[in-house]
Short mmCIF file of C-alpha atoms and ligand atoms in Angstrom, two decimals:
data_model
loop_
_atom_site.label_atom_id
_atom_site.label_comp_id
_atom_site.label_asym_id
_atom_site.label_seq_id
_atom_site.Cartn_x
_atom_site.Cartn_y
_atom_site.Cartn_z
CA UNK A 29 156.31 150.38 88.20
CA UNK A 30 157.43 153.53 90.02
CA UNK A 31 154.52 154.50 92.21
CA UNK A 32 154.46 157.83 94.05
CA UNK A 33 152.16 159.47 96.53
CA UNK A 34 151.18 163.06 95.76
CA UNK A 35 149.75 165.54 98.25
CA UNK A 36 146.22 166.65 97.48
CA UNK A 37 146.97 170.15 98.77
CA UNK A 38 150.53 171.13 97.78
CA UNK A 39 151.48 168.53 95.16
CA UNK A 40 154.59 167.30 96.99
CA UNK A 41 155.52 163.73 96.04
CA UNK A 42 156.61 160.89 98.29
CA UNK A 43 157.88 157.37 97.90
CA UNK A 44 155.34 154.97 99.47
CA UNK A 45 158.29 153.03 100.95
CA UNK A 46 158.68 155.81 103.52
CA UNK A 47 155.40 154.54 105.09
CA UNK A 48 154.23 158.14 105.32
CA UNK A 49 150.47 158.62 105.78
CA UNK A 50 150.06 162.34 105.19
CA UNK A 51 152.00 165.25 103.76
CA UNK A 52 154.27 167.50 105.84
CA UNK A 53 151.74 170.26 105.08
CA UNK A 54 148.96 168.16 106.64
CA UNK A 55 147.33 167.35 103.29
CA UNK A 56 146.02 163.93 102.38
CA UNK A 57 147.93 161.81 99.91
CA UNK A 58 146.69 160.47 96.60
CA UNK A 59 148.36 158.01 94.31
CA UNK A 60 150.14 159.88 91.54
CA UNK A 61 148.90 158.86 88.11
CA UNK A 62 150.68 155.80 86.79
CA UNK A 63 150.52 154.57 83.26
CA UNK A 64 149.08 151.25 82.18
CA UNK A 65 147.50 149.84 79.07
CA UNK A 66 144.34 147.89 79.51
CA UNK A 67 141.69 146.44 77.27
CA UNK A 68 139.12 143.66 77.61
CA UNK A 69 141.71 141.12 76.50
CA UNK A 70 143.82 141.97 79.54
CA UNK A 71 141.21 140.66 81.98
CA UNK A 72 142.63 137.49 83.55
CA UNK A 73 139.84 135.09 82.64
CA UNK A 74 141.00 132.37 85.02
CA UNK A 75 141.33 134.60 88.07
CA UNK A 76 138.07 134.59 90.06
CA UNK A 77 138.67 137.68 92.16
CA UNK A 78 139.21 141.40 91.60
CA UNK A 79 142.81 140.53 90.71
CA UNK A 80 141.48 139.68 87.26
CA UNK A 81 142.10 143.41 86.65
CA UNK A 82 145.70 143.06 87.85
CA UNK A 83 147.03 145.12 84.95
CA UNK A 84 145.20 148.19 86.28
CA UNK A 85 146.62 147.81 89.81
CA UNK A 86 149.74 149.54 91.15
CA UNK A 87 151.94 146.47 91.53
CA UNK A 88 155.12 145.36 89.78
CA UNK A 89 154.71 142.69 87.12
CA UNK A 90 156.54 140.14 89.24
CA UNK A 91 154.54 140.91 92.39
CA UNK A 92 152.59 137.85 93.50
CA UNK A 93 152.21 138.10 97.29
CA UNK A 94 148.53 138.83 96.71
CA UNK A 95 148.02 135.20 95.79
CA UNK A 96 148.47 134.22 99.45
CA UNK A 97 146.36 137.12 100.72
CA UNK A 98 143.35 137.17 98.37
CA UNK A 99 140.20 135.36 99.51
CA UNK A 100 138.44 135.58 96.18
CA UNK A 101 136.95 139.03 96.95
CA UNK A 102 135.19 140.99 94.20
CA UNK A 103 133.30 139.70 91.17
CA UNK A 104 130.07 140.25 93.05
CA UNK A 105 126.80 139.55 91.24
CA UNK A 106 124.84 142.24 89.39
CA UNK A 107 121.17 141.28 89.28
CA UNK A 108 117.81 142.95 88.57
CA UNK A 109 116.04 143.60 91.85
CA UNK A 110 112.55 143.06 90.46
CA UNK A 111 111.23 140.92 87.66
CA UNK A 112 109.60 143.69 85.62
CA UNK A 113 112.44 146.08 85.81
CA UNK A 114 115.61 144.98 83.99
CA UNK A 115 117.25 148.41 84.37
CA UNK A 116 117.14 148.52 88.16
CA UNK A 117 120.24 146.56 89.09
CA UNK A 118 121.73 145.78 92.46
CA UNK A 119 125.37 144.80 92.87
CA UNK A 120 125.60 142.41 95.79
CA UNK A 121 128.80 143.69 97.35
CA UNK A 122 128.09 142.04 100.68
CA UNK A 123 128.95 138.75 98.95
CA UNK A 124 132.50 139.19 100.12
CA UNK A 125 134.71 137.25 102.51
CA UNK A 126 133.96 139.60 105.46
CA UNK A 127 130.45 140.53 104.26
CA UNK A 128 131.03 144.12 103.11
CA UNK A 129 132.57 145.94 100.12
CA UNK A 130 135.54 146.99 102.26
CA UNK A 131 137.33 143.78 101.23
CA UNK A 132 137.99 145.38 97.85
CA UNK A 133 140.17 148.03 99.42
CA UNK A 134 141.58 145.97 102.28
CA UNK A 135 143.05 143.22 100.09
CA UNK A 136 145.02 145.79 98.06
CA UNK A 137 146.10 147.86 101.07
CA UNK A 138 147.27 144.80 103.03
CA UNK A 139 149.02 143.27 100.00
CA UNK A 140 150.89 146.56 99.64
CA UNK A 141 151.69 146.68 103.37
CA UNK A 142 153.11 143.16 103.10
CA UNK A 143 155.21 144.18 100.12
CA UNK A 144 156.53 147.15 102.14
CA UNK A 145 157.51 144.82 104.98
CA UNK A 146 155.00 146.13 107.53
CA UNK A 147 154.76 144.01 110.72
CA UNK A 148 151.82 145.70 112.41
CA UNK A 149 148.87 147.80 111.25
CA UNK A 150 146.64 150.24 113.10
CA UNK A 151 143.24 151.35 111.88
CA UNK A 152 140.09 153.09 113.06
CA UNK A 153 136.66 152.30 111.74
CA UNK A 154 132.99 152.28 112.57
CA UNK A 155 133.08 148.54 111.98
CA UNK A 156 133.24 147.05 108.51
CA UNK A 157 136.57 148.50 107.40
CA UNK A 158 138.10 147.34 110.68
CA UNK A 159 136.75 143.85 110.18
CA UNK A 160 138.13 143.70 106.70
CA UNK A 161 141.59 145.01 107.62
CA UNK A 162 141.69 142.58 110.58
CA UNK A 163 140.85 139.59 108.37
CA UNK A 164 143.38 140.38 105.66
CA UNK A 165 146.10 141.35 108.15
CA UNK A 166 145.64 138.00 109.87
CA UNK A 167 145.87 136.20 106.55
CA UNK A 168 149.06 138.13 105.73
CA UNK A 169 150.62 137.43 109.18
CA UNK A 170 150.56 141.10 110.12
CA UNK A 171 149.61 142.14 113.66
CA UNK A 172 146.58 144.40 113.89
CA UNK A 173 145.05 146.93 116.31
CA UNK A 174 141.59 148.30 115.46
CA UNK A 175 140.01 151.34 117.13
CA UNK A 176 136.20 151.54 117.12
CA UNK A 177 133.79 154.07 118.66
CA UNK A 178 131.67 152.99 121.61
CA UNK A 179 128.26 151.90 120.35
CA UNK A 180 129.72 149.89 117.46
CA UNK A 181 127.59 146.81 116.84
CA UNK A 182 128.72 143.94 119.09
CA UNK A 183 128.60 141.60 116.12
CA UNK A 184 131.14 143.72 114.28
CA UNK A 185 133.39 143.82 117.36
CA UNK A 186 133.21 140.04 117.69
CA UNK A 187 134.01 139.65 114.03
CA UNK A 188 137.11 141.90 114.34
CA UNK A 189 138.48 140.18 117.44
CA UNK A 190 137.85 136.72 116.01
CA UNK A 191 140.56 137.48 113.43
CA UNK A 192 143.03 137.99 116.27
CA UNK A 193 143.04 141.78 116.13
CA UNK A 194 143.11 143.81 119.31
CA UNK A 195 139.94 145.93 119.55
CA UNK A 196 140.19 149.29 121.32
CA UNK A 197 136.79 150.77 122.11
CA UNK A 198 137.01 154.57 122.31
CA UNK A 199 134.56 156.77 124.22
CA UNK A 200 133.14 159.79 122.41
CA UNK A 201 132.63 160.41 118.72
CA UNK A 202 133.90 158.62 115.62
CA UNK A 203 136.39 161.49 115.36
CA UNK A 204 137.71 160.76 118.88
CA UNK A 205 138.32 157.20 117.70
CA UNK A 206 140.41 158.47 114.84
CA UNK A 207 142.44 160.65 117.18
CA UNK A 208 143.19 157.65 119.40
CA UNK A 209 144.38 155.61 116.41
CA UNK A 210 146.51 158.49 115.13
CA UNK A 211 148.11 158.85 118.54
CA UNK A 212 149.11 155.20 118.46
CA UNK A 213 150.58 155.67 114.98
CA UNK A 214 152.49 158.77 116.10
CA UNK A 215 153.86 156.77 119.03
CA UNK A 216 155.37 154.37 116.52
CA UNK A 217 153.07 151.47 117.39
CA UNK A 218 152.39 150.54 113.76
CA UNK A 219 151.59 151.39 110.16
CA UNK A 220 148.42 153.41 109.62
CA UNK A 221 146.29 151.11 107.45
CA UNK A 222 143.48 153.65 107.20
CA UNK A 223 140.88 153.17 104.50
CA UNK A 224 140.49 156.96 104.48
CA UNK A 225 144.14 158.07 104.42
CA UNK A 226 145.84 155.27 102.50
CA UNK A 227 145.58 155.76 98.71
CA UNK A 228 146.02 152.05 97.99
CA UNK A 229 142.59 151.32 99.47
CA UNK A 230 140.99 153.26 96.59
CA UNK A 231 142.90 151.18 94.07
CA UNK A 232 140.89 148.26 95.39
CA UNK A 233 137.51 150.00 95.42
CA UNK A 234 138.05 151.15 91.84
CA UNK A 235 137.52 147.55 90.73
CA UNK A 236 133.82 148.17 91.42
CA UNK A 237 133.78 150.21 88.18
CA UNK A 238 135.79 147.65 86.20
CA UNK A 239 133.40 144.89 87.26
CA UNK A 240 130.37 146.88 86.15
CA UNK A 241 132.12 147.42 82.81
CA UNK A 242 132.90 143.74 82.37
CA UNK A 243 129.66 142.30 83.72
CA UNK A 244 127.43 144.62 81.66
CA UNK A 245 129.59 144.05 78.63
CA UNK A 246 130.40 147.74 78.30
CA UNK A 247 126.73 148.76 78.28
CA UNK A 248 127.20 151.19 81.15
CA UNK A 249 124.50 152.43 83.57
CA UNK A 250 123.53 156.07 83.21
CA UNK A 251 123.76 156.38 87.01
CA UNK A 252 125.37 154.64 89.93
CA UNK A 253 124.08 155.18 93.44
CA UNK A 254 126.77 155.19 96.15
CA UNK A 255 126.49 155.55 99.95
CA UNK A 256 128.94 158.11 101.28
CA UNK A 257 130.55 158.49 104.66
CA UNK A 258 134.28 158.80 103.98
CA UNK A 259 133.73 158.19 100.30
CA UNK A 260 136.00 155.18 99.79
CA UNK A 261 133.61 153.43 97.41
CA UNK A 262 132.56 156.67 95.74
CA UNK A 263 136.11 157.85 95.04
CA UNK A 264 137.31 154.41 93.97
CA UNK A 265 134.36 154.05 91.64
CA UNK A 266 135.03 157.51 90.22
CA UNK A 267 138.72 156.72 89.60
CA UNK A 268 137.71 153.48 87.89
CA UNK A 269 135.22 155.17 85.59
CA UNK A 270 137.72 157.93 84.79
CA UNK A 271 140.33 155.34 83.85
CA UNK A 272 137.85 153.46 81.67
CA UNK A 273 137.01 156.75 79.96
CA UNK A 274 140.63 157.69 79.28
CA UNK A 275 141.36 154.15 78.07
CA UNK A 276 138.59 154.73 75.53
CA UNK A 277 136.55 151.81 76.86
CA UNK A 278 133.48 153.86 77.83
CA UNK A 279 132.04 157.02 76.28
CA UNK A 280 131.06 158.98 79.35
CA UNK A 281 131.08 158.88 83.11
CA UNK A 282 127.96 157.45 84.73
CA UNK A 283 126.33 159.99 87.03
CA UNK A 284 127.30 159.43 90.64
CA UNK A 285 124.30 159.78 92.96
CA UNK A 286 125.71 159.99 96.49
CA UNK A 287 123.60 159.03 99.49
CA UNK A 288 124.12 160.45 102.98
CA UNK A 289 122.20 159.94 106.22
CA UNK A 290 119.66 162.55 107.30
CA UNK A 291 121.26 162.81 110.74
CA UNK A 292 124.80 163.19 109.42
CA UNK A 293 125.14 164.80 106.01
CA UNK A 294 128.13 167.18 105.84
CA UNK A 295 128.79 166.59 102.14
CA UNK A 296 125.14 167.13 101.25
CA UNK A 297 125.24 170.43 103.13
CA UNK A 298 128.37 171.64 101.32
CA UNK A 299 127.01 170.53 97.94
CA UNK A 300 123.73 172.38 98.43
CA UNK A 301 125.54 175.49 99.68
CA UNK A 302 127.72 175.44 96.57
CA UNK A 303 130.95 175.11 98.57
CA UNK A 304 134.02 173.30 97.31
CA UNK A 305 135.08 172.11 100.75
CA UNK A 306 133.24 170.28 103.51
CA UNK A 307 132.92 171.56 107.07
CA UNK A 308 132.63 169.20 110.03
CA UNK A 309 129.07 168.97 111.36
CA UNK A 310 127.46 167.36 114.39
CA UNK A 311 126.07 163.85 113.99
CA UNK A 312 122.51 164.07 115.34
CA UNK A 313 122.00 160.32 115.13
CA UNK A 314 121.07 157.81 112.42
CA UNK A 315 120.45 154.10 111.97
CA UNK A 316 122.89 154.23 109.07
CA UNK A 317 126.01 153.99 111.24
CA UNK A 318 128.17 152.98 108.27
CA UNK A 319 127.84 156.43 106.68
CA UNK A 320 127.67 158.52 109.87
CA UNK A 321 130.90 160.46 109.25
CA UNK A 322 130.68 164.02 110.60
CA UNK A 323 134.13 165.02 109.39
CA UNK A 324 134.67 163.82 105.82
CA UNK A 325 138.45 163.98 105.40
CA UNK A 326 138.24 163.68 101.62
CA UNK A 327 135.15 165.89 101.33
CA UNK A 328 136.68 168.19 98.74
CA UNK A 329 137.55 165.29 96.45
CA UNK A 330 134.10 163.75 96.90
CA UNK A 331 132.42 167.00 95.85
CA UNK A 332 134.68 167.18 92.78
CA UNK A 333 133.81 163.61 91.80
CA UNK A 334 130.04 164.14 92.10
CA UNK A 335 130.23 167.34 90.07
CA UNK A 336 132.53 165.91 87.39
CA UNK A 337 130.04 163.09 86.83
CA UNK A 338 127.10 165.56 86.72
CA UNK A 339 125.71 163.67 89.67
CA UNK A 340 123.66 164.59 92.68
CA UNK A 341 123.49 163.98 96.41
CA UNK A 342 120.47 162.81 98.38
CA UNK A 343 119.68 162.45 102.08
CA UNK A 344 118.23 159.03 102.87
CA UNK A 345 114.90 159.40 104.72
CA UNK A 346 115.59 158.09 108.21
CA UNK A 347 111.97 157.02 108.78
CA UNK A 348 112.07 154.73 105.74
CA UNK A 349 115.18 152.73 106.67
CA UNK A 350 113.43 149.92 108.54
CA UNK A 351 110.70 149.47 105.92
CA UNK A 352 113.29 149.49 103.15
CA UNK A 353 115.30 146.81 104.97
CA UNK A 354 112.12 144.70 105.00
CA UNK A 355 111.45 145.47 101.34
CA UNK A 356 114.92 144.29 100.32
CA UNK A 357 114.59 141.18 102.51
CA UNK A 358 111.30 140.51 100.75
CA UNK A 359 113.24 140.53 97.47
CA UNK A 360 115.70 138.05 99.02
CA UNK A 361 118.46 140.42 100.16
CA UNK A 362 119.26 140.61 103.87
CA UNK A 363 121.19 143.87 104.35
CA UNK A 364 122.40 146.05 107.21
CA UNK A 365 120.58 149.34 107.99
CA UNK A 366 123.21 151.47 106.20
CA UNK A 367 122.50 149.57 103.00
CA UNK A 368 118.74 149.90 103.49
CA UNK A 369 119.35 153.65 103.86
CA UNK A 370 121.24 153.67 100.56
CA UNK A 371 118.29 152.09 98.81
CA UNK A 372 115.78 154.38 100.57
CA UNK A 373 117.85 157.31 99.30
CA UNK A 374 117.74 155.94 95.78
CA UNK A 375 113.92 155.59 95.95
CA UNK A 376 113.69 159.23 97.00
CA UNK A 377 115.92 160.31 94.10
CA UNK A 378 113.92 158.14 91.76
CA UNK A 379 110.64 159.79 92.73
CA UNK A 380 112.10 163.28 92.73
CA UNK A 381 113.39 162.94 89.18
CA UNK A 382 110.53 160.92 87.83
CA UNK A 383 113.26 158.53 86.83
CA UNK A 384 112.59 156.76 83.58
CA UNK A 385 113.27 153.05 83.63
CA UNK A 386 114.71 153.41 80.16
CA UNK A 387 117.94 154.20 81.95
CA UNK A 388 120.06 151.71 83.77
CA UNK A 389 121.05 152.27 87.37
CA UNK A 390 123.35 150.18 89.57
CA UNK A 391 122.96 150.27 93.35
CA UNK A 392 125.37 148.46 95.64
CA UNK A 393 124.21 146.32 98.54
CA UNK A 394 127.29 147.08 100.63
CA UNK A 395 126.81 145.34 103.98
CA UNK A 396 125.17 142.12 105.17
CA UNK A 397 122.26 142.13 107.61
CA UNK A 398 124.17 139.64 109.77
CA UNK A 399 126.40 142.56 110.82
CA UNK A 400 123.66 144.25 112.80
CA UNK A 401 120.28 143.01 113.98
C1 PLP B 526 131.88 151.66 104.85
C2 PLP B 526 130.49 151.48 104.45
C3 PLP B 526 129.79 152.50 103.79
C4 PLP B 526 130.36 153.85 103.51
O1 PLP B 526 131.60 153.86 102.89
P1 PLP B 526 132.53 155.13 102.97
O2 PLP B 526 133.82 154.70 102.46
O3 PLP B 526 132.61 155.57 104.41
O4 PLP B 526 131.89 156.20 102.15
C5 PLP B 526 128.49 152.25 103.40
N1 PLP B 526 127.88 151.07 103.66
C6 PLP B 526 128.53 150.07 104.28
C7 PLP B 526 127.80 148.79 104.55
C8 PLP B 526 129.84 150.24 104.70
O5 PLP B 526 130.48 149.25 105.32
ZN1 ZN B 527 151.23 168.85 101.07
#
């Protein structure tokens, strides 16, 4: 399979073997469309991980390094949250090896890095993506440096370093952390295994859509609710639904309802102002640290995805996050504040639209409560 990167701005194509992480013009890279056939019969019924959709993934037929790297990530449960409400479904994406959905993307990115012969990876993260990259890099015998902003939960930092990764704590904003990581990459210290920049990460998160398709037996939700910081789950999910649509397996795209934090909502702002690009804003503080991204690198693409799905974007009410965390725990689900914020955002959307329970909605529980007290 000849896979190419293509610049989101100027359309220039690159061979992923060059280990390039952005275009000469400064634009971000996407994966150029690659052709595959896929139907229900192609699901690998004896593979109990997201690799059961191997035919949809950008690997050669004889590629099997993933078998040593996978930890059985994916295939997370979809369950009704409440007993009287069969259409309100949560997808328990914190049931993953490192306790967040980031394992979907990390297992694909690291498998690809291994295939490309990478010896060391560098990444910046507010926590969960770093943990996930650190775990999979360790499993793949790849050295790993993770950059995190000061103020990152100490539990997340412990989790990252326990996998043998070097943790660099950077003073200043999340954006300063990214600059520090990029400097290290520019100095030749390693391969940039960024969940934001690297297009292979999204090939992993797209399995979120394939799982919904398989688990609901093709009876798709009318909406999916997705938390958005950098948009790695949102974009992956969108790509997955688009593929399912062009394969003729679903009839329309579910609406994507994006959730941002009240104190840090640059994409919300752009969407409401009718812009097709996203300006950097100032993070004024939020409990939802996992979506507190002031500069959304893929903002333009995120806006396109929400619009193409006829979706919407909602700010999660900050003052409801703690109560919502308790509410979910009361239903049996112990989640981190960012995930409580996602659900609080959904409840707001639900009220605003007088949402009829005749329609199915799937909401991800992205991060475990063990990550942050
Ligand atoms: C990473 C993360 C998010 C946000 O994902 P983005 O890719 O930044 O949009 C939301 N919730 C949790 C728990 C996360 O770890
Ligand atoms: Zn370019």
